[in-house]
Coordinates of C-alpha atoms in Angstrom, one line a residue:
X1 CA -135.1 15.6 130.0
X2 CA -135.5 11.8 130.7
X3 CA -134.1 8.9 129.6
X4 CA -135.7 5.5 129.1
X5 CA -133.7 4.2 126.2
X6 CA -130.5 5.0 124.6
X7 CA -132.2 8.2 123.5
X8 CA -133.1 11.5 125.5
X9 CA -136.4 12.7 125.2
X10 CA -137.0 16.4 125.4
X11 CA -139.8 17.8 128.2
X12 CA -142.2 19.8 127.0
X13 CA -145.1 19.5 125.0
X14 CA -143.8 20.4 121.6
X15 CA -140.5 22.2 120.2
X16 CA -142.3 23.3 117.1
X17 CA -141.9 27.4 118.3
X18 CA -138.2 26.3 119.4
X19 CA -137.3 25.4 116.0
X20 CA -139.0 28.1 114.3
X21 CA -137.1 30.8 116.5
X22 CA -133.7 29.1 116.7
X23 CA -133.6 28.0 112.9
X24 CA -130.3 26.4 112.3
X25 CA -129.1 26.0 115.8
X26 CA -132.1 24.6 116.8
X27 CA -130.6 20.9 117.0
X28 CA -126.8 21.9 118.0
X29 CA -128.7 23.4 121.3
X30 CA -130.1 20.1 121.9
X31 CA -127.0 17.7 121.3
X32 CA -125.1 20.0 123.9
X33 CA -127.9 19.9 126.3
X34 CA -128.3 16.1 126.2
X35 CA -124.9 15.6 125.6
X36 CA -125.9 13.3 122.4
X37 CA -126.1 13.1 118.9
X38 CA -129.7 12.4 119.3
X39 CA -132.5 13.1 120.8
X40 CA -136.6 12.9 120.8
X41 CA -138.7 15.8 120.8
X42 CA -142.6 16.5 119.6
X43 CA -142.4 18.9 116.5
X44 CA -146.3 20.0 114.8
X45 CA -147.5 17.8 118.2
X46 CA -146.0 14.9 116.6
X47 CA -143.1 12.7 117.8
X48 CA -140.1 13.4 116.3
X49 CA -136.2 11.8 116.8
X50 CA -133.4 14.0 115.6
X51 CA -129.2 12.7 115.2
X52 CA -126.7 14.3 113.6
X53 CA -123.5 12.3 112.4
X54 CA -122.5 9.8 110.2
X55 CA -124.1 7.2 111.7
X56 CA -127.5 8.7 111.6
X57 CA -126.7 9.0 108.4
X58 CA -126.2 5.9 107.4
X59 CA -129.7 5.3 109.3
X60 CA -131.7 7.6 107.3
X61 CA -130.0 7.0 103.6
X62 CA -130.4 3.3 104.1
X63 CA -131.9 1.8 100.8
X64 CA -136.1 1.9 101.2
X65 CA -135.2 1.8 105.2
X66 CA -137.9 5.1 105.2
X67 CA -139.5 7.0 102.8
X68 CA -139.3 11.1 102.4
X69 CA -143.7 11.3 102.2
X70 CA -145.2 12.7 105.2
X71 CA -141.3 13.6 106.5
X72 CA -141.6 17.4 105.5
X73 CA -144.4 19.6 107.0
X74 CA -146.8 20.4 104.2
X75 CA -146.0 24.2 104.0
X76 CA -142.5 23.0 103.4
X77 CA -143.3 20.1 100.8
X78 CA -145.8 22.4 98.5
X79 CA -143.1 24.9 98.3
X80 CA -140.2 22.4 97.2
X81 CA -140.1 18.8 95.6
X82 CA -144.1 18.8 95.9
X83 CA -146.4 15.5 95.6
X84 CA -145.9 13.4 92.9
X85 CA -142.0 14.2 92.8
X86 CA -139.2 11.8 92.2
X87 CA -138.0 12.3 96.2
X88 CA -141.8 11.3 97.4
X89 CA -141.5 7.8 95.4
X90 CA -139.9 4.6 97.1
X91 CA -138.8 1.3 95.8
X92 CA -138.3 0.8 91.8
X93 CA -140.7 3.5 91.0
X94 CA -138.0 5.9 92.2
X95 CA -134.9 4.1 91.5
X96 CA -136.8 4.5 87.9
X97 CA -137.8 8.3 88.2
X98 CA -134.3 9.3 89.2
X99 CA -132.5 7.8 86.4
X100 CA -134.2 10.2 84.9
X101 CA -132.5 13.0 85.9
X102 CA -129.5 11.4 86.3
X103 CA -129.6 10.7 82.3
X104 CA -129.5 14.9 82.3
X105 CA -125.9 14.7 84.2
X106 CA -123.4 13.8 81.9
X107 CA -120.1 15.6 81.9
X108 CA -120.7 17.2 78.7
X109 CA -124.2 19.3 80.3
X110 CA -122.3 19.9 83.5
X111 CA -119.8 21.5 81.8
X112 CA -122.6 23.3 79.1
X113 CA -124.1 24.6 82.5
X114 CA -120.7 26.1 83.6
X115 CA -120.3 27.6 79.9
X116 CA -124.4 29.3 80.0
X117 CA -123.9 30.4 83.3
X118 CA -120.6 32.5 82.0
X119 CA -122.8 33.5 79.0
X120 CA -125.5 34.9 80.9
X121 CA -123.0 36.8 83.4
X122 CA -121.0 38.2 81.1
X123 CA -124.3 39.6 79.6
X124 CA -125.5 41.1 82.6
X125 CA -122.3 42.4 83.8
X126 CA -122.1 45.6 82.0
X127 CA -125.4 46.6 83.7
X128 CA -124.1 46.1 86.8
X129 CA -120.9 48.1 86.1
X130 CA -123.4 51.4 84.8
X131 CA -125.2 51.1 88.1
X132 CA -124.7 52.8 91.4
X133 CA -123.9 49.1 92.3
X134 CA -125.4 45.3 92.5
X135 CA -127.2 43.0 95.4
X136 CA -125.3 39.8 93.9
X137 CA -127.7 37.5 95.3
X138 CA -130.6 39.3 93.3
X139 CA -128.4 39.3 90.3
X140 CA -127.0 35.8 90.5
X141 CA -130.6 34.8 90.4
X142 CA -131.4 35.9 87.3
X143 CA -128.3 35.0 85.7
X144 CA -128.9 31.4 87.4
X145 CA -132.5 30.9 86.0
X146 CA -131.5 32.2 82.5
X147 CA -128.8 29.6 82.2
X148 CA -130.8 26.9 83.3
X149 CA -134.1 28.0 81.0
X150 CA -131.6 27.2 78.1
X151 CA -129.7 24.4 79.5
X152 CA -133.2 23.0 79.9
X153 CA -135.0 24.2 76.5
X154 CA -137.4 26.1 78.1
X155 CA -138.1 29.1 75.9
X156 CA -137.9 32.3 77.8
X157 CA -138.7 36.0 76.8
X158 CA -135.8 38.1 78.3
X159 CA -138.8 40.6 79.2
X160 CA -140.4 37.3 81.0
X161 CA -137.4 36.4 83.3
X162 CA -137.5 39.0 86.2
X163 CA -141.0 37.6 86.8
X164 CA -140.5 33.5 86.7
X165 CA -137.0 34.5 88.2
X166 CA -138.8 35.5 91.4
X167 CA -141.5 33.5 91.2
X168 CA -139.1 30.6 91.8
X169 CA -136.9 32.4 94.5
X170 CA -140.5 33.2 96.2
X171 CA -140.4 29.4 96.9
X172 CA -136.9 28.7 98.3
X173 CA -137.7 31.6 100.9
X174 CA -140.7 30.4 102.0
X175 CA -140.0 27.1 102.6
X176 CA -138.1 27.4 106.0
X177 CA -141.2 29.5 107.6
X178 CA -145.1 29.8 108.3
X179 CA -147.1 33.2 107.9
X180 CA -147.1 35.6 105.0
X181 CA -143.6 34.6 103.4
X182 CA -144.6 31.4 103.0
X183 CA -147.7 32.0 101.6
X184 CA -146.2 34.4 99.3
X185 CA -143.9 31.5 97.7
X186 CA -147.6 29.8 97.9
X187 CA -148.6 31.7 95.5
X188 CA -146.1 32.7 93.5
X189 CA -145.4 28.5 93.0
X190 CA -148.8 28.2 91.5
X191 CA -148.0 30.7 89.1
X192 CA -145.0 29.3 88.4
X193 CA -146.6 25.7 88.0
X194 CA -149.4 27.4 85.3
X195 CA -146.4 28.3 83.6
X196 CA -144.6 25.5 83.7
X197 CA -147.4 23.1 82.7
X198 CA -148.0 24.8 79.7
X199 CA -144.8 24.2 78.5
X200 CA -145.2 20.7 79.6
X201 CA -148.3 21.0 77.3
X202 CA -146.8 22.4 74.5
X203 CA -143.7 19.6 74.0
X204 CA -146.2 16.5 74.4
X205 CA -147.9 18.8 71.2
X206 CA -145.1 18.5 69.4
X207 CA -143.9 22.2 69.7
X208 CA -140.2 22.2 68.0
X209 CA -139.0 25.3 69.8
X210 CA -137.8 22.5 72.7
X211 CA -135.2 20.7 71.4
X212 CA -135.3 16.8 72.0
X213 CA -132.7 15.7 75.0
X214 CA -132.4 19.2 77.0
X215 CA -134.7 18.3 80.1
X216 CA -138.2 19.8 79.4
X217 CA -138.5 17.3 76.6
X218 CA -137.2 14.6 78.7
X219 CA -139.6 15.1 81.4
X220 CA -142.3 16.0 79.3
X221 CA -142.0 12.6 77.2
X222 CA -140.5 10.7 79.8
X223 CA -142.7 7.1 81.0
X224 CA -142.7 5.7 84.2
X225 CA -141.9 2.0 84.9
X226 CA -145.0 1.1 83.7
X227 CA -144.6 2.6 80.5
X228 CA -147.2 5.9 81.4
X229 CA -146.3 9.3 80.6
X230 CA -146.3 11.5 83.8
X231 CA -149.5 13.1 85.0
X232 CA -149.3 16.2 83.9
X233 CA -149.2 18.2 87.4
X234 CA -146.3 15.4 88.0
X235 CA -144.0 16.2 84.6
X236 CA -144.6 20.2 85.7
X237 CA -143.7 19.7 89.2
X238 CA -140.6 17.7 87.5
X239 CA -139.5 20.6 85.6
X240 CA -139.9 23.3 88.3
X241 CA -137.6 20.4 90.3
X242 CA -134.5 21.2 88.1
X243 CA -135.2 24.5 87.7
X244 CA -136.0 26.4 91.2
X245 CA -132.8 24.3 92.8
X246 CA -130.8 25.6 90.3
X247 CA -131.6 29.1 91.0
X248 CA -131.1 28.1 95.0
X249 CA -127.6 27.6 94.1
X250 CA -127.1 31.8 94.1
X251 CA -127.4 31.0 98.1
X252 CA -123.9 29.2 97.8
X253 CA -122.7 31.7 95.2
X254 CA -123.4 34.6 97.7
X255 CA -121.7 32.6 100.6
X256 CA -118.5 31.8 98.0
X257 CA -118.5 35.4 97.5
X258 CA -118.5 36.7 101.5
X259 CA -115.5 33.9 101.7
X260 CA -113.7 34.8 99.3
X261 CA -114.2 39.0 101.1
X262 CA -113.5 37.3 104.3
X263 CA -110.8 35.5 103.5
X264 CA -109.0 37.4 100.7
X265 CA -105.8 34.8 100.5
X266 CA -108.0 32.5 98.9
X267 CA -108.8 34.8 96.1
X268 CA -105.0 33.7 94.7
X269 CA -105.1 30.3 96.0
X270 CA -108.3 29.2 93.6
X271 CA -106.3 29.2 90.8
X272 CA -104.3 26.4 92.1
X273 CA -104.6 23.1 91.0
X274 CA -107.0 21.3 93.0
X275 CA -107.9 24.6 95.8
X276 CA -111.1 25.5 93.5
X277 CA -112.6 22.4 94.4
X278 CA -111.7 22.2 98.0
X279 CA -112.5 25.7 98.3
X280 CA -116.4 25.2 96.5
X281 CA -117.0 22.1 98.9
X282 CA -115.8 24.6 101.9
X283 CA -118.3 26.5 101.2
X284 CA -120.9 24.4 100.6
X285 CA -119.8 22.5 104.4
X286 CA -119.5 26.2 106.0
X287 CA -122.0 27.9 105.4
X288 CA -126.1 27.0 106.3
X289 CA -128.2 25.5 103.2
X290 CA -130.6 22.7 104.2
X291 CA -130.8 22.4 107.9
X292 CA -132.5 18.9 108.3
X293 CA -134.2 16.1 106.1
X294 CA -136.7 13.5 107.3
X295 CA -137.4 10.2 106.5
X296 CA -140.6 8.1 107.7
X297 CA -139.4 4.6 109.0
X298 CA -140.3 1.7 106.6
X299 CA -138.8 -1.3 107.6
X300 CA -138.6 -1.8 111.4
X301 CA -135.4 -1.7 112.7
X302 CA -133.4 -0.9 116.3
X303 CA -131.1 1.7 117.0
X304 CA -129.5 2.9 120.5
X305 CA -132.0 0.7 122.4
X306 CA -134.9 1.8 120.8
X307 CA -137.5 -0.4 118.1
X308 CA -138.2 1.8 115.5
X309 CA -141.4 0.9 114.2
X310 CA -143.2 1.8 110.4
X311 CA -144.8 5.3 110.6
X312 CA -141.7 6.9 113.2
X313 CA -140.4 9.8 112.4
X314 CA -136.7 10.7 111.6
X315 CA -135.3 14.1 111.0
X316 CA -131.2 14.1 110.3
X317 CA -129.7 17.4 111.1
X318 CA -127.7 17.9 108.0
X319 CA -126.3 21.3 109.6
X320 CA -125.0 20.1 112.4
X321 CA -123.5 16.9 110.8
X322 CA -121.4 19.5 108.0
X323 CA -119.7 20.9 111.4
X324 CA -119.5 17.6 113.4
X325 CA -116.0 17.6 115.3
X326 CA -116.1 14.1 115.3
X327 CA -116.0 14.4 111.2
X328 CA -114.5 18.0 110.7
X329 CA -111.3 19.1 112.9
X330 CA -112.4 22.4 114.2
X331 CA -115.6 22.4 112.2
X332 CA -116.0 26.4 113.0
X333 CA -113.2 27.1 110.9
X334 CA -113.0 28.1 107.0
X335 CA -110.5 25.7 105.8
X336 CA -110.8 24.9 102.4
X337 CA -107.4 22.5 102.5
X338 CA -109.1 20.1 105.0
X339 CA -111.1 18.7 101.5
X340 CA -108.0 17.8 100.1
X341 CA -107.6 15.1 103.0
X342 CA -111.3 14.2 102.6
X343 CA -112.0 10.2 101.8
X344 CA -115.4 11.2 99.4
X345 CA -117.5 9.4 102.1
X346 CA -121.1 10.4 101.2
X347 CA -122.5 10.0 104.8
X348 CA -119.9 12.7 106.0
X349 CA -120.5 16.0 103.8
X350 CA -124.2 16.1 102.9
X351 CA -125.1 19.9 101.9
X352 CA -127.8 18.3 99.4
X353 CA -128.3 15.0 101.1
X354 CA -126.4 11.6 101.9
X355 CA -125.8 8.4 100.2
X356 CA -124.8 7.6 96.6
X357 CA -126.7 9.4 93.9
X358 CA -127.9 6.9 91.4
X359 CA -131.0 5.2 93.4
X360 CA -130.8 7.1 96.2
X361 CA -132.3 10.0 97.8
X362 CA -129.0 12.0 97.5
X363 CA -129.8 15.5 95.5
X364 CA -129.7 14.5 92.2
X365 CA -128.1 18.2 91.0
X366 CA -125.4 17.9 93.3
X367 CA -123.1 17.9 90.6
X368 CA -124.7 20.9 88.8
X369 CA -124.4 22.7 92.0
X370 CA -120.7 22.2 91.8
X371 CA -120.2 23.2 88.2
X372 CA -122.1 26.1 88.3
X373 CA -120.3 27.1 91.6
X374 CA -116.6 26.5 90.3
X375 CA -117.3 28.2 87.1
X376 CA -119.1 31.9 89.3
X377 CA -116.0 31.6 91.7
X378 CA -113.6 31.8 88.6
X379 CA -115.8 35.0 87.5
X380 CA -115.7 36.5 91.2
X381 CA -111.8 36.0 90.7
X382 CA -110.7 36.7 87.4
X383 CA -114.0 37.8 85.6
X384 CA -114.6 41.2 87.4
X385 CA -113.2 43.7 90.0
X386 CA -115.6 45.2 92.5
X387 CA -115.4 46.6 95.4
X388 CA -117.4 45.3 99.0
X389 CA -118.6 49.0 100.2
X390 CA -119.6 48.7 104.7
X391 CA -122.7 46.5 104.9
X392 CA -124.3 44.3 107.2
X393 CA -123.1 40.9 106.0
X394 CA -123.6 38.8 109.4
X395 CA -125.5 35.6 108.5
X396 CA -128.6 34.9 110.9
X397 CA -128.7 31.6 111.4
X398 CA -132.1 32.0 112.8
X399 CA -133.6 32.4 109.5
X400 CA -134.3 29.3 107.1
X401 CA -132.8 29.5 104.8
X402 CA -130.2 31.5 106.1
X403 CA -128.3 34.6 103.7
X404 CA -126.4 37.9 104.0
X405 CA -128.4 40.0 105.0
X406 CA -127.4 42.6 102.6
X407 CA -127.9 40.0 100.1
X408 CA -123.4 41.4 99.2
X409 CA -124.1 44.5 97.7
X410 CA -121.0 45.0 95.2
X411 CA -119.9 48.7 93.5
X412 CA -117.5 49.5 91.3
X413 CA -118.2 46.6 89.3
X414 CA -115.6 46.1 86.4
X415 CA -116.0 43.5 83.7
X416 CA -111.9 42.0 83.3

């Protein structure tokens, strides 16, 4: 390690291999080695500074301060928002793409979300109960992607749904690697795009089986600041972009599920005033999701000594930021109640990102993530009885993204 700035810089000639094999960690290894909240390395032989904290932040969530293209490795990028998508644009042109999907998040579809995710659990409850017992995560997709097909108006055969259910999975697990899973969620995302662009296809020709205001209309009719209707390859990478993150959100299902195994007192205490909250942000703060965003500097700026000039590279470690001491008091612990004590500062909890959601780059679904997660914990506790049979449930942080490994197999499943 030397030192030249206010910033230790790693030796070696790239951490690239590192970060694959340490996954999660990879940064929290660092900090401890450097004794700092920051540090530069070479990642895919280019240079690279990472931070965790609230400060960093700060840094990276600063209005048009960077921009998010050429911050992800292309394997990554093809397999998530894509080019063309709202968290690619800068400036007015995204400010304008994003109200977009805020327009989707009023309180009456968050709480429509909460209701179709019931409805489609419910439904596919009684299976699980006749079987010899249920991976949730598997199940929870499906359920996940059928709720958001109709919260959407995307028209979906039932037959149809297995298929587009993992086609859109294939791309959250691929995302975090290189090598054959990743070119599996390759492929399987340009099946998925085919799909989705002919649907995109059908709406601009006035097909009436999607209603007007649910979000495949609004993306498929929706003009950009200059009064254009999206490229077609842009409005279908659009719609995949609220529906594949809403099936993610069976990762944070799973992990409220292993908590609420793990830590059976707050079974009772979710029906509390208040606890279900605190106990869904837990979760969401515990347990791994995104482990780092990027940003490429824009405007110039100096931090810790250093001139960051346009083109740098930024990566914020968002894992080790949700289990900062200096923000959480003994960070390793599951403590839902510490979230009843929490200020709402967006540059301290960022599981989908940092800032303030309406121009920024903050996830716009954030809010749909917690809907659809308060409304599957309520099911977990007063929906169903099961039983969690001996498994392997250790979480290998390693892995990006991260899961049970058993994916929580459940038997004995009971509909309340």
């Amino acid at each position: 390690m030397t030192v030249t700035d206010g910033i230790p810089r790693l030796r070696g000639a790239d951490s690239t291999v590192a970060l694959l094999r340490e996954g999660y960690a990879f940064g929290a290894h660092r900090f401890a080695r450097t004794a700092s909240d920051v540090f530069e390395t070479r990642l895919m032989l280019r240079p690279a500074v990472v931070a965790f904290g609230e400060e960093a932040a700060r840094l990276l969530y600063e209005p048009d301060r960077t921009t998010r293209r050429r911050a992800l490795p292309p394997t990554t990028l093809t397999l998530l928002q894509d080019r063309g998508s709202v968290e690619l644009l800068d400036g007015e042109a995204h400010r304008h793409r994003k109200q977009m999907f805020m327009s989707l998040m009023t309180p009456a579809a968050l709480a429509e979300i909460g209701d179709l995710v019931e409805r489609e659990w419910r439904t596919g409850a009684p299976q699980w109960a006749g079987s010899g017992g249920v991976v949730l995560f598997d199940a929870v997709r499906e359920v996940l992607f059928r709720a958001v097909c109709a919260w959407s108006g995307v028209p979906l055969d039932r037959e149809d749904a297995g298929t587009r259910t993992r086609q859109l999975a294939a791309m959250v697990e691929g995302a975090g690697s290189v090598g054959p899973r990743n070119l599996h969620g390759q492929l399987l995302r340009h099946r998925a795009e085919r799909w989705a662009g002919e649907l995109i296809a059908r709406v601009r020709g006035g097909d009436p089986a999607v209603q007007e205001g649910r979000a495949a209309h609004v993306i498929a009719r929706h003009r950009d600041a200059e009064g254009r209707l999206l490229d077609p390859d842009v409005a279908r990478v659009e719609l995949l972009n609220v529906l594949r993150p809403t099936v993610a959100v069976a990762r944070f299902v799973v992990f409220a599920a292993l908590a609420l195994h793990q830590h059976p007192e707050c079974r009772t205490a979710v029906g509390e005033n208040g606890y279900l909250r605190w106990f869904v942000q837990e979760v969401r703060r515990y347990y791994p999701f995104f482990p780092m965003v990027g940003g490429r500097v824009q405007q110039e700026f100096d931090w810790r000594g250093r001139r960051f000039t346009p083109g740098s590279w930024l990566l914020l470690d968002i894992y080790a930021t949700n289990h900062d001491p200096r923000l959480w008091a003994d960070p390793a612990a599951f403590r839902p109640e510490r979230f009843g004590a929490w200020d709402g500062d967006p540059y301290t909890f960022l599981p989908q990102g940092a800032g303030e959601f309406s121009s920024g780059h903050r996830c716009a679904g954030e809010w749909l993530t917690i809907s659809v997660l308060e409304r599957a914990v309520r099911l977990l506790t007063t929906g169903m009885t099961y039983e969690v049979p001996l498994q392997d449930l250790s979480v290998d942080l390693t892995r990006m993204p991260a899961a049970p490994a058993s994916g929580l197999l459940l038997t004995d499943v009971r509909p309340a």
